[in-house]
Coordinates of C-alpha atoms in Angstrom, one line a residue:
M1 CA -58.7 122.3 -155.8
S2 CA -61.2 123.8 -158.2
V3 CA -60.2 126.8 -160.4
R4 CA -61.5 130.1 -158.9
P5 CA -61.2 132.7 -161.6
Y6 CA -63.1 135.3 -159.5
R7 CA -60.0 135.5 -157.4
D8 CA -57.6 136.3 -160.3
I9 CA -55.9 139.7 -160.1
Y10 CA -54.1 140.7 -163.3
R11 CA -51.3 143.1 -162.3
R12 CA -50.5 146.1 -164.5
K13 CA -47.3 145.6 -166.5
S14 CA -44.6 147.9 -165.2
R15 CA -40.9 148.1 -165.6
Q16 CA -38.7 146.8 -162.8
I17 CA -36.3 148.8 -160.7
M18 CA -34.0 147.7 -157.8
V19 CA -34.2 149.2 -154.3
G20 CA -30.9 147.8 -153.0
N21 CA -31.2 144.0 -153.5
V22 CA -35.1 144.2 -153.6
P23 CA -36.8 144.2 -157.0
V24 CA -39.8 146.5 -157.3
G25 CA -42.2 146.2 -160.3
G26 CA -42.3 143.8 -163.2
D27 CA -43.2 140.4 -161.9
A28 CA -41.6 140.9 -158.5
P29 CA -43.7 140.3 -155.4
I30 CA -45.4 143.4 -154.0
T31 CA -43.2 144.7 -151.3
V32 CA -44.1 146.1 -147.9
Q33 CA -42.4 149.3 -146.6
T34 CA -42.6 151.4 -143.5
M35 CA -40.8 154.5 -142.2
T36 CA -38.9 155.1 -139.0
N37 CA -40.1 157.8 -136.6
T38 CA -36.9 158.1 -134.6
L39 CA -34.4 160.9 -135.1
T40 CA -32.2 159.6 -137.9
S41 CA -29.3 161.4 -136.2
D42 CA -29.7 158.9 -133.3
A43 CA -28.3 156.0 -135.2
Q44 CA -28.7 153.4 -132.4
A45 CA -32.4 154.2 -131.9
T46 CA -33.0 154.1 -135.6
I47 CA -31.2 150.8 -135.9
R48 CA -33.3 149.3 -133.1
Q49 CA -36.5 150.4 -134.8
I50 CA -35.4 149.1 -138.2
K51 CA -34.5 145.7 -136.7
A52 CA -38.0 145.5 -135.2
V53 CA -39.6 146.2 -138.6
E54 CA -37.2 143.7 -140.2
E55 CA -38.5 141.0 -137.8
A56 CA -42.1 142.0 -138.7
G57 CA -41.2 141.3 -142.3
A58 CA -40.6 144.7 -143.8
D59 CA -38.9 144.5 -147.2
I60 CA -37.8 148.2 -147.4
V61 CA -37.5 151.0 -144.8
R62 CA -37.5 154.7 -145.2
V63 CA -35.7 157.2 -142.9
S64 CA -36.0 161.0 -142.9
C65 CA -32.8 162.9 -143.7
P66 CA -33.7 166.6 -143.2
D67 CA -30.2 167.7 -142.0
V68 CA -26.5 166.9 -142.3
E69 CA -26.6 165.2 -138.9
S70 CA -29.1 162.6 -140.3
T71 CA -27.1 161.8 -143.4
A72 CA -23.9 161.6 -141.3
A73 CA -25.5 158.8 -139.3
L74 CA -26.8 157.0 -142.4
K75 CA -23.8 154.9 -143.1
T76 CA -23.7 153.5 -139.6
I77 CA -27.4 152.7 -139.8
I78 CA -27.1 151.0 -143.3
D79 CA -24.1 149.0 -142.2
N80 CA -26.1 147.5 -139.2
V81 CA -29.4 146.5 -140.8
S82 CA -30.4 144.0 -143.4
I83 CA -33.1 145.6 -145.5
P84 CA -32.6 148.4 -148.0
V85 CA -32.8 151.9 -146.6
V86 CA -34.6 154.8 -148.5
A87 CA -33.4 158.3 -147.6
D88 CA -36.2 160.9 -147.6
I89 CA -34.2 164.0 -148.4
H90 CA -37.0 166.6 -148.5
F91 CA -35.9 169.6 -150.5
H92 CA -32.1 169.9 -150.1
Y93 CA -30.1 168.4 -152.9
K94 CA -26.9 168.1 -150.8
R95 CA -28.7 165.7 -148.5
G96 CA -29.4 163.5 -151.6
I97 CA -25.8 163.4 -152.6
E98 CA -24.7 162.6 -149.0
A99 CA -27.3 159.9 -148.7
A100 CA -26.3 158.3 -152.0
L101 CA -22.6 158.3 -150.9
A102 CA -23.6 156.8 -147.5
G103 CA -25.1 153.8 -149.3
A104 CA -28.9 154.6 -149.4
A105 CA -30.7 152.2 -151.7
C106 CA -33.1 154.8 -152.9
L107 CA -33.8 158.5 -152.6
R108 CA -37.3 159.9 -152.0
I109 CA -37.1 163.1 -153.9
N110 CA -39.1 165.4 -156.2
P111 CA -36.5 166.7 -158.6
G112 CA -38.5 169.7 -159.5
N113 CA -38.4 170.9 -155.9
I114 CA -34.7 170.9 -155.3
G115 CA -33.7 173.9 -157.3
S116 CA -31.7 174.4 -160.5
A117 CA -31.1 171.9 -163.3
E118 CA -27.5 171.7 -162.2
K119 CA -28.5 170.6 -158.7
V120 CA -30.7 167.9 -160.2
R121 CA -27.8 166.7 -162.4
E122 CA -25.6 166.4 -159.4
V123 CA -28.1 164.3 -157.5
V124 CA -28.7 162.1 -160.5
K125 CA -25.0 161.6 -161.0
A126 CA -24.6 160.6 -157.3
A127 CA -27.5 158.2 -157.6
K128 CA -26.1 156.6 -160.8
D129 CA -22.5 156.4 -159.4
N130 CA -23.8 154.6 -156.2
G131 CA -26.5 152.3 -157.6
C132 CA -29.3 154.3 -156.0
S133 CA -32.8 154.4 -157.3
M134 CA -35.4 157.1 -156.6
R135 CA -39.0 157.6 -155.7
I136 CA -41.0 160.6 -156.9
G137 CA -43.5 161.3 -154.1
V138 CA -46.5 163.5 -155.0
N139 CA -48.7 164.5 -152.2
A140 CA -52.1 166.2 -152.5
G141 CA -51.2 168.4 -149.6
S142 CA -48.1 169.8 -151.2
L143 CA -48.8 170.2 -154.9
E144 CA -46.9 172.8 -156.8
K145 CA -48.3 176.3 -156.9
H146 CA -48.7 176.4 -160.7
L147 CA -50.8 173.2 -160.6
L148 CA -53.0 174.5 -157.9
E149 CA -53.5 177.7 -159.9
K150 CA -54.3 175.7 -163.0
Y151 CA -56.7 173.2 -161.5
G152 CA -58.0 175.3 -158.5
E153 CA -57.6 172.5 -156.0
P154 CA -55.9 169.2 -155.5
C155 CA -57.4 166.8 -158.0
P156 CA -56.4 163.5 -159.7
E157 CA -55.4 165.3 -162.9
A158 CA -53.1 167.7 -161.0
M159 CA -51.4 164.9 -159.1
V160 CA -50.8 162.9 -162.2
E161 CA -49.4 165.9 -164.0
S162 CA -47.1 166.6 -161.0
G163 CA -45.8 163.1 -161.1
L164 CA -45.1 163.1 -164.8
E165 CA -43.4 166.5 -164.7
H166 CA -41.0 165.2 -162.1
A167 CA -40.5 162.1 -164.1
R168 CA -39.6 164.0 -167.2
I169 CA -36.9 165.8 -165.4
L170 CA -35.3 162.5 -164.5
E171 CA -35.8 161.2 -168.0
D172 CA -34.1 164.3 -169.4
N173 CA -31.1 163.4 -167.3
D174 CA -31.1 159.8 -168.7
F175 CA -32.3 158.4 -165.4
F176 CA -35.1 155.8 -165.4
D177 CA -34.6 153.8 -162.1
F178 CA -37.5 155.4 -160.2
K179 CA -41.0 154.7 -158.9
I180 CA -43.8 157.1 -158.4
S181 CA -46.4 157.7 -155.7
V182 CA -49.4 160.0 -155.8
K183 CA -50.7 160.0 -152.2
A184 CA -53.6 161.7 -150.6
S185 CA -55.5 161.3 -147.3
D186 CA -58.7 161.2 -149.2
V187 CA -59.2 157.6 -150.4
F188 CA -61.2 158.6 -153.5
L189 CA -58.6 161.2 -154.6
A190 CA -55.7 158.9 -154.1
A191 CA -57.4 156.0 -155.9
A192 CA -58.4 158.2 -158.9
A193 CA -54.9 159.6 -159.1
Y194 CA -53.2 156.2 -159.1
H195 CA -55.6 154.9 -161.8
G196 CA -54.7 158.0 -163.9
L197 CA -51.0 157.5 -163.4
A198 CA -51.2 153.8 -164.1
E199 CA -52.6 154.6 -167.5
A200 CA -50.1 157.3 -168.2
C201 CA -46.8 155.5 -167.6
D202 CA -45.2 152.1 -167.0
Y203 CA -43.1 153.1 -164.0
P204 CA -43.6 151.0 -160.8
L205 CA -46.0 152.6 -158.4
H206 CA -45.6 153.0 -154.7
L207 CA -49.1 152.9 -153.1
G208 CA -50.3 154.6 -149.9
I209 CA -53.0 156.6 -148.3
T210 CA -51.1 159.3 -146.6
E211 CA -51.9 160.6 -143.1
A212 CA -54.5 157.8 -142.8
G213 CA -54.9 158.1 -139.0
G214 CA -54.5 155.8 -136.0
I215 CA -54.5 152.0 -136.0
R216 CA -58.3 151.5 -136.4
T217 CA -59.2 154.3 -138.8
G218 CA -55.9 154.2 -140.6
T219 CA -56.1 150.5 -141.2
I220 CA -59.6 150.8 -142.6
K221 CA -58.7 153.7 -144.9
S222 CA -55.6 152.0 -146.1
A223 CA -57.3 148.7 -146.7
M224 CA -60.0 150.4 -148.7
G225 CA -57.6 152.6 -150.8
I226 CA -54.6 150.3 -151.2
G227 CA -56.7 147.2 -151.3
S228 CA -59.0 148.5 -154.1
L229 CA -56.0 149.5 -156.2
L230 CA -54.2 146.2 -155.7
W231 CA -57.5 144.4 -156.6
A232 CA -57.4 146.4 -159.8
G233 CA -53.9 145.2 -160.5
I234 CA -52.3 148.5 -159.7
G235 CA -49.3 148.8 -157.3
D236 CA -45.8 147.3 -156.9
T237 CA -44.9 148.3 -153.4
I238 CA -47.0 149.6 -150.5
R239 CA -46.7 151.6 -147.3
V240 CA -49.5 151.8 -144.8
S241 CA -49.3 155.2 -143.0
L242 CA -50.5 155.0 -139.4
S243 CA -50.1 157.2 -136.3
A244 CA -48.6 154.1 -134.6
D245 CA -45.5 152.0 -134.2
P246 CA -44.0 151.3 -137.6
V247 CA -44.3 147.5 -136.8
E248 CA -48.0 147.9 -137.0
E249 CA -47.7 149.4 -140.5
V250 CA -45.9 146.3 -141.6
K251 CA -48.4 144.0 -140.1
V252 CA -51.4 145.8 -141.7
G253 CA -49.5 145.9 -145.1
F254 CA -49.1 142.1 -145.0
D255 CA -52.6 141.6 -143.9
I256 CA -53.9 143.6 -146.9
L257 CA -51.7 141.5 -149.3
K258 CA -52.7 138.3 -147.6
T259 CA -56.4 139.1 -147.8
L260 CA -56.1 139.6 -151.6
G261 CA -54.0 136.4 -152.0
L262 CA -51.1 138.5 -153.4
R263 CA -48.6 137.5 -150.8
H264 CA -48.6 135.2 -147.8
R265 CA -46.6 135.6 -144.6
G266 CA -47.5 134.0 -141.3
V267 CA -50.7 132.5 -140.0
N268 CA -54.1 133.6 -141.4
V269 CA -56.6 133.1 -138.6
I270 CA -60.2 132.7 -139.8
S271 CA -62.5 133.1 -136.8
C272 CA -66.2 133.8 -136.1
P273 CA -67.5 136.9 -134.3
S274 CA -69.0 134.5 -131.7
C275 CA -72.7 134.3 -130.7
A276 CA -74.9 132.5 -128.3
R277 CA -74.1 129.2 -130.1
Q278 CA -70.4 129.3 -129.2
Q279 CA -69.2 126.3 -127.2
F280 CA -66.1 128.0 -125.9
N281 CA -64.8 131.6 -125.5
V282 CA -64.0 132.4 -129.1
I283 CA -62.9 136.0 -128.7
K284 CA -60.4 135.3 -125.9
T285 CA -59.1 132.2 -127.6
V286 CA -58.4 134.0 -130.8
E287 CA -56.8 137.0 -129.0
V288 CA -54.3 134.8 -127.2
L289 CA -53.8 132.5 -130.2
E290 CA -52.9 135.3 -132.6
E291 CA -50.4 136.6 -130.0
R292 CA -48.9 133.1 -129.5
L293 CA -48.6 132.5 -133.3
A294 CA -47.1 135.8 -134.2
H295 CA -43.6 134.3 -134.5
I296 CA -44.6 132.0 -137.3
T297 CA -43.7 133.3 -140.8
T298 CA -44.6 130.3 -142.8
P299 CA -47.8 131.0 -144.8
M300 CA -50.7 128.9 -143.5
S301 CA -54.3 129.1 -142.3
V302 CA -56.1 128.3 -139.1
S303 CA -59.9 128.4 -138.5
V304 CA -61.4 128.9 -135.0
I305 CA -65.2 128.6 -135.1
G306 CA -67.5 128.5 -132.1
C307 CA -70.0 125.9 -133.3
V308 CA -70.8 123.3 -135.9
V309 CA -72.9 125.6 -138.1
N310 CA -69.9 127.0 -140.1
G311 CA -67.0 125.2 -138.4
P312 CA -66.7 122.1 -140.5
G313 CA -67.0 124.0 -143.7
E314 CA -64.3 126.5 -142.7
A315 CA -62.1 123.7 -141.4
R316 CA -62.1 122.0 -144.8
E317 CA -60.3 125.0 -146.3
T318 CA -57.7 125.5 -143.7
D319 CA -54.5 123.8 -142.5
I320 CA -55.7 123.5 -138.9
G321 CA -59.3 123.8 -137.9
F322 CA -61.0 124.0 -134.6
T323 CA -64.8 123.8 -134.2
G324 CA -66.8 124.1 -130.9
G325 CA -68.8 121.0 -129.9
G326 CA -71.3 120.1 -127.2
K327 CA -70.5 119.2 -123.6
G328 CA -67.1 120.8 -123.7
T329 CA -65.7 118.5 -126.4
H330 CA -64.5 120.1 -129.6
Q331 CA -63.4 118.9 -133.0
V332 CA -59.9 119.4 -134.4
Y333 CA -59.2 119.2 -138.1
V334 CA -55.8 118.8 -139.8
S335 CA -55.4 119.5 -143.5
G336 CA -59.2 119.8 -143.8
L337 CA -60.1 116.5 -142.3
P338 CA -61.4 115.5 -138.8
D339 CA -58.4 114.4 -136.8
H340 CA -59.3 114.2 -133.1
R341 CA -61.4 115.7 -130.4
L342 CA -60.4 118.0 -127.6
K343 CA -61.7 119.0 -124.2
D344 CA -62.0 122.5 -122.9
D345 CA -58.7 122.4 -121.1
N346 CA -55.6 123.9 -122.7
I347 CA -57.3 124.7 -126.1
V348 CA -54.7 127.4 -126.9
D349 CA -51.6 125.4 -125.9
H350 CA -52.9 122.4 -127.9
L351 CA -53.6 124.5 -131.0
V352 CA -50.3 126.3 -130.8
G353 CA -48.5 123.0 -130.8
L354 CA -50.5 121.7 -133.7
V355 CA -49.9 124.9 -135.7
E356 CA -46.2 124.9 -135.0
K357 CA -45.9 121.3 -136.1
K358 CA -47.9 121.9 -139.3
A359 CA -45.9 125.1 -140.1
A360 CA -42.7 123.1 -139.8
E361 CA -44.1 120.5 -142.3
I362 CA -45.3 123.2 -144.7
Q363 CA -41.9 125.0 -144.5
A364 CA -40.0 121.8 -145.2
E365 CA -42.1 121.3 -148.3
I366 CA -41.5 124.9 -149.4
D367 CA -37.7 124.5 -148.8
A368 CA -37.6 121.2 -150.7
E369 CA -39.4 122.7 -153.7
K370 CA -37.0 125.7 -153.7
A371 CA -34.0 123.3 -153.6
K372 CA -35.2 121.5 -156.8
P373 CA -33.2 122.5 -159.9
N374 CA -35.3 124.4 -162.4
A375 CA -35.6 123.4 -166.0
A376 CA -32.8 125.7 -167.1
D377 CA -30.4 124.4 -164.5
A378 CA -31.3 120.8 -165.4
A379 CA -30.6 121.5 -169.1
E380 CA -27.1 122.7 -168.2

């Protein structure tokens, strides 16, 4: 395959922290997060939701801990899920200590908002003693009063200053295992703040467009904001904020990473919008196909094109290709090459079978490559 430098993304160099057993920053893969919307005090409901986002591929999950009932349920939740749990403790320092003791992998906390220096020291000690990292979370809608008075309104400079002020508090307590976010619902404001923060520090950055909206509008806002930052090399972990099921947040997050070639999970379906040239019902075929292929986690690509104008060209670049042909007979491609022809009957069933077979082959190759000893191992 030819070299395509226009696709290169050069990630900002950041230090690396651990969120449980998941590395964030440095050269680690960009992680996808979400947040539960169940009552954390209802441990079983929260566990069910976390297992659902685990299945969707989430690397990290955040739960809200506004009260003692929530932190009391935290250990049960953590003991019954596989991915690291971040405790969002709001403003109460005792919730942070309780969450750290319960096994939270990370605390979402703004140290300047929890009271005295002594309270900050107690939370930091609990985090250190229990291997717990932190996230400083700046939000344009809740900037500190002195910054609003200084700048007159939420602006990138105020958000960056807020993040750095909180960071200094942790640094003064000899704590450096944290990441920072500077979120806003305004895409331009958020992007400018992240660019400013990326230049001002080397801490890993958690990206998000907060309160982005429902599935359609929220996905578009998040793709524009998060996507533009990732394209610029900024960002180490992402959360898509949607007024929707958290599983949808995870799916959109992976789609953003997949589109930029930063991380691949599951089947990337390339399909045409359909037109009068289509030789089969493209829209319905793709709708059903995406649903039927949702269980595949192996990274691969499938093209579904309604006619021969663009079909063969797209098929050359995908693992499985399907192009509409005349008289109800269509062309199937495997690994970019014409393989066989197919009648209208059972298009979806046939393609699902082909994709599952190809996915198994690709996964076997991936597993075999992983099993090879690296140079360091071989030297030993």
